[in-house]
Tab-separated table of C-alpha atoms in Angstrom:
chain	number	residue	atom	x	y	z
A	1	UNK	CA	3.834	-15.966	-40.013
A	2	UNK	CA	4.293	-19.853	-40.590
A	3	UNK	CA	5.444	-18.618	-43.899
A	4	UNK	CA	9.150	-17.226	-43.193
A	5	UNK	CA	9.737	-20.177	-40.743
A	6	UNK	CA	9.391	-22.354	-43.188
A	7	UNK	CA	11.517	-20.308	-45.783
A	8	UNK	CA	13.912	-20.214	-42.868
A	9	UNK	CA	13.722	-24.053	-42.561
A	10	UNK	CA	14.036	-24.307	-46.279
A	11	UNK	CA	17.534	-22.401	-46.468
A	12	UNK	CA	18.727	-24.220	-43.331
A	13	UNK	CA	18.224	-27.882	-45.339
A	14	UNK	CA	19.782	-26.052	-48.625
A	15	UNK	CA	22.777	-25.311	-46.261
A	16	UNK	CA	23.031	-28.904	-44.287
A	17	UNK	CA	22.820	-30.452	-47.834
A	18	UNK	CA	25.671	-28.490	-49.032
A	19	UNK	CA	27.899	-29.083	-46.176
A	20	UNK	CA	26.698	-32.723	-46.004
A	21	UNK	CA	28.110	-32.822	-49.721
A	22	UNK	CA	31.043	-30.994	-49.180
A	23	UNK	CA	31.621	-33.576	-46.212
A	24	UNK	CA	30.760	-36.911	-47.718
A	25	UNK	CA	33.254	-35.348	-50.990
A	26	UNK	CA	35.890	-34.700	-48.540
A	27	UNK	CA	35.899	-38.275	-47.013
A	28	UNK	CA	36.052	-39.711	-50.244
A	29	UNK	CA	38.785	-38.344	-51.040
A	30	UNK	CA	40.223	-39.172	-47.814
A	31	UNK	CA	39.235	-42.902	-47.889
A	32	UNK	CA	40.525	-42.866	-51.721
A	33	UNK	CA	43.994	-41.805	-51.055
A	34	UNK	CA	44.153	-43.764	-47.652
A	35	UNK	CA	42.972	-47.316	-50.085
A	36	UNK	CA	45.400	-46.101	-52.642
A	37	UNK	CA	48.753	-45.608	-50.150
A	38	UNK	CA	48.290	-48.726	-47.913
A	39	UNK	CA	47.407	-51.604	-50.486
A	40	UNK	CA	49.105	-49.881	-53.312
A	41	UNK	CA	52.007	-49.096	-51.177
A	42	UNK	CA	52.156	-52.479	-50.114
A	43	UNK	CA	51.993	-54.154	-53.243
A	44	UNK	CA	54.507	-51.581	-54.567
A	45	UNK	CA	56.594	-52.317	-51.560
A	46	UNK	CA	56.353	-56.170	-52.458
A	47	UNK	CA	57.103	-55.867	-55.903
A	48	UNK	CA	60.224	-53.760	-55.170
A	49	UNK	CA	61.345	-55.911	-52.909
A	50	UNK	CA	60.989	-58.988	-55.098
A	51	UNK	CA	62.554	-56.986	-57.779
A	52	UNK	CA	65.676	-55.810	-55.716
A	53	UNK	CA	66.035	-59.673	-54.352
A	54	UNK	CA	65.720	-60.697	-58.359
A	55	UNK	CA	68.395	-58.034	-59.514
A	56	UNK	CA	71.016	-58.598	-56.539
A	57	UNK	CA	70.221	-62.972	-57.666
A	58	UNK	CA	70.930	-61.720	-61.368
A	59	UNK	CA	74.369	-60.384	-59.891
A	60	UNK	CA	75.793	-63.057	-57.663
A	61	UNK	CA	74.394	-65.436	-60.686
A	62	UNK	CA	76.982	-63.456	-63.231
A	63	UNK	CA	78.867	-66.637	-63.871
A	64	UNK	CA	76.227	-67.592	-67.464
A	65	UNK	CA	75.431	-64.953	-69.453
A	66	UNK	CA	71.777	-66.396	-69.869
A	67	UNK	CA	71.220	-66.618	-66.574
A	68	UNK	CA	71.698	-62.646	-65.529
A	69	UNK	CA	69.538	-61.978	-68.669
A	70	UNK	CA	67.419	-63.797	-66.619
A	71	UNK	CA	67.099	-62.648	-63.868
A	72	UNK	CA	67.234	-59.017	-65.044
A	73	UNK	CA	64.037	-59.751	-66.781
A	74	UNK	CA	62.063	-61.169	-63.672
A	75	UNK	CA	63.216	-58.310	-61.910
A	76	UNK	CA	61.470	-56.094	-64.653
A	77	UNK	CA	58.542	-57.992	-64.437
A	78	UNK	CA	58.461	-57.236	-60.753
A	79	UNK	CA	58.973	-53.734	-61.698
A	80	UNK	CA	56.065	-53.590	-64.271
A	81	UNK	CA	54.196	-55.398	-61.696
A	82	UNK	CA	54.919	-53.158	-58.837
A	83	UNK	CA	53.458	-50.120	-61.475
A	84	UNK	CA	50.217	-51.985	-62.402
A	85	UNK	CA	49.300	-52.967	-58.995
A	86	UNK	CA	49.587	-48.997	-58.083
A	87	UNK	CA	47.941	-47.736	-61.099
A	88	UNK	CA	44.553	-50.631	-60.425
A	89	UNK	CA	44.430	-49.227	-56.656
A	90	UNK	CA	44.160	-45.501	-57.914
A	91	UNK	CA	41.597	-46.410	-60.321
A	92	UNK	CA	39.726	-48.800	-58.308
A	93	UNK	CA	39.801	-46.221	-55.293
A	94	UNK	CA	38.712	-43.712	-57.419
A	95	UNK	CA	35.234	-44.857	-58.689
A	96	UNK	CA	33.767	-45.431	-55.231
A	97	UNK	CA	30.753	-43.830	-54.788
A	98	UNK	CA	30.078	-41.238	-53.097
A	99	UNK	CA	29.441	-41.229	-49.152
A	100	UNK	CA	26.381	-40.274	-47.893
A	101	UNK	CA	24.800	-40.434	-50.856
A	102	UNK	CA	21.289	-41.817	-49.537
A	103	UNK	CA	21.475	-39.031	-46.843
A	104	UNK	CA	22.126	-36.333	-49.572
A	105	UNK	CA	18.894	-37.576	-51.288
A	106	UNK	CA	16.843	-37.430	-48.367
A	107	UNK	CA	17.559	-33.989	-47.454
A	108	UNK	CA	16.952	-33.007	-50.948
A	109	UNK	CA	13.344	-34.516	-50.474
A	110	UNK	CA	12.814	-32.224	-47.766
A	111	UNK	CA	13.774	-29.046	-48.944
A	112	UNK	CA	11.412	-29.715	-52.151
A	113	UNK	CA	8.444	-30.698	-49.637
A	114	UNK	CA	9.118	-27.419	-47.904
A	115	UNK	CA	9.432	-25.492	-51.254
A	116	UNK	CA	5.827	-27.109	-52.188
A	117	UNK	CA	4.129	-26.847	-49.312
A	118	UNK	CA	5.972	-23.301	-49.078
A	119	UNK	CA	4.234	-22.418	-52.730
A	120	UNK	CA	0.745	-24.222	-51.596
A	121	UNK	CA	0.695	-21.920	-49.063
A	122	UNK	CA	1.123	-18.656	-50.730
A	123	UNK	CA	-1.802	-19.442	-53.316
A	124	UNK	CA	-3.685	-20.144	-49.976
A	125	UNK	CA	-2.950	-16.825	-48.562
A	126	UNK	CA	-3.541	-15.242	-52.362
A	127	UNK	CA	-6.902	-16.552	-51.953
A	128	UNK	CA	-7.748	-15.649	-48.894
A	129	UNK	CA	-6.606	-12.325	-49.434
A	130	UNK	CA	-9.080	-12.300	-52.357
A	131	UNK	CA	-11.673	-13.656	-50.207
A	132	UNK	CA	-10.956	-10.648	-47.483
A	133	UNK	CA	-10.611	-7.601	-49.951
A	134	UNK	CA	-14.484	-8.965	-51.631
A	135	UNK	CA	-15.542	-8.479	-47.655
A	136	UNK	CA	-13.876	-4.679	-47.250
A	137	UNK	CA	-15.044	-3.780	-50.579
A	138	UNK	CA	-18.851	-5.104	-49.260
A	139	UNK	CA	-18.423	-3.045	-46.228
A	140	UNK	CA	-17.519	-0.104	-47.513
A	141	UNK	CA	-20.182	-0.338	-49.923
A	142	UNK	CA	-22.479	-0.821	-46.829
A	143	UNK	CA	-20.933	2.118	-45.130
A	144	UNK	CA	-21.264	4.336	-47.718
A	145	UNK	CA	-24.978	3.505	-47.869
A	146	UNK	CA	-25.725	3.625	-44.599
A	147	UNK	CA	-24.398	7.025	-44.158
A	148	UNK	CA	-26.240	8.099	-47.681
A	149	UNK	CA	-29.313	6.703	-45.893
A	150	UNK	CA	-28.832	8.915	-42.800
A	151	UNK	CA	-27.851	12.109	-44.781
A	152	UNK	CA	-31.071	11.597	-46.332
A	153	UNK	CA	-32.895	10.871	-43.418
């Protein structure tokens, strides 16, 4: 009877692992694209801004034709910059590792123990079966020679 309970147990950890996974995968993803809109947004937000402050210079400064060359080019720099800074965060938020990894593990432990000591089990209860059908088969043999003995008697 321990048997099924502990099947029952097994399926019950193969079902909290999955939804643990399915969890810990889902809050990745949330803490990924959380990282990646506030400090890339941010940084974006700087760089724009520095870029837009740059180009509207580059315009008042439209007396020397060097000079809005200029400033056209720092504000494309604070573009490019704006675009790298984004693209790092996404990348960097993206190989985090994955949250509740150590949790994952040790639930995985379990429902192997319980698969083992599941399987030591039924060889237990193979043998003992063994052991029991050896004792019927002696009894019967008994019984049959008893009554043999008191036919004959």
């Amino acid at each position: 009877m321990a048997n099924p309970v502990r099947t029952l147990l097994g399926s019950a950890t193969g079902l909290a692992q999955t939804r643990l996974a399915l969890l810990g995968t889902e809050v990745r993803e949330e803490l990924a694209r959380f990282a990646a809109t506030l400090l890339g947004g941010c940084a974006a937000i700087a760089c724009a801004a520095l870029a837009l402050g740059a180009g509207a210079a580059g315009l008042i400064m439209a007396a020397g034709e060097y000079r809005l060359l200029a400033s056209f080019g720092v504000a494309a720099l604070f573009a490019t910059l704006a675009v790298f800074i984004c693209l790092r965060v996404r990348a960097a938020s993206a190989a985090r590792p994955v949250a509740f990894a150590a949790t994952l593990d040790e639930l995985e432990r379990d429902c192997q123990a319980l698969v083992e000591r599941s399987h030591d089990e039924r060889g237990a209860l193979g043998i003992a079966g063994g052991e029991l059908m050896r004792l019927v088969s002696i009894g019967l043999l008994a019984y049959s020679v008893g009554k043999g003995l008191r036919r004959a008697a």
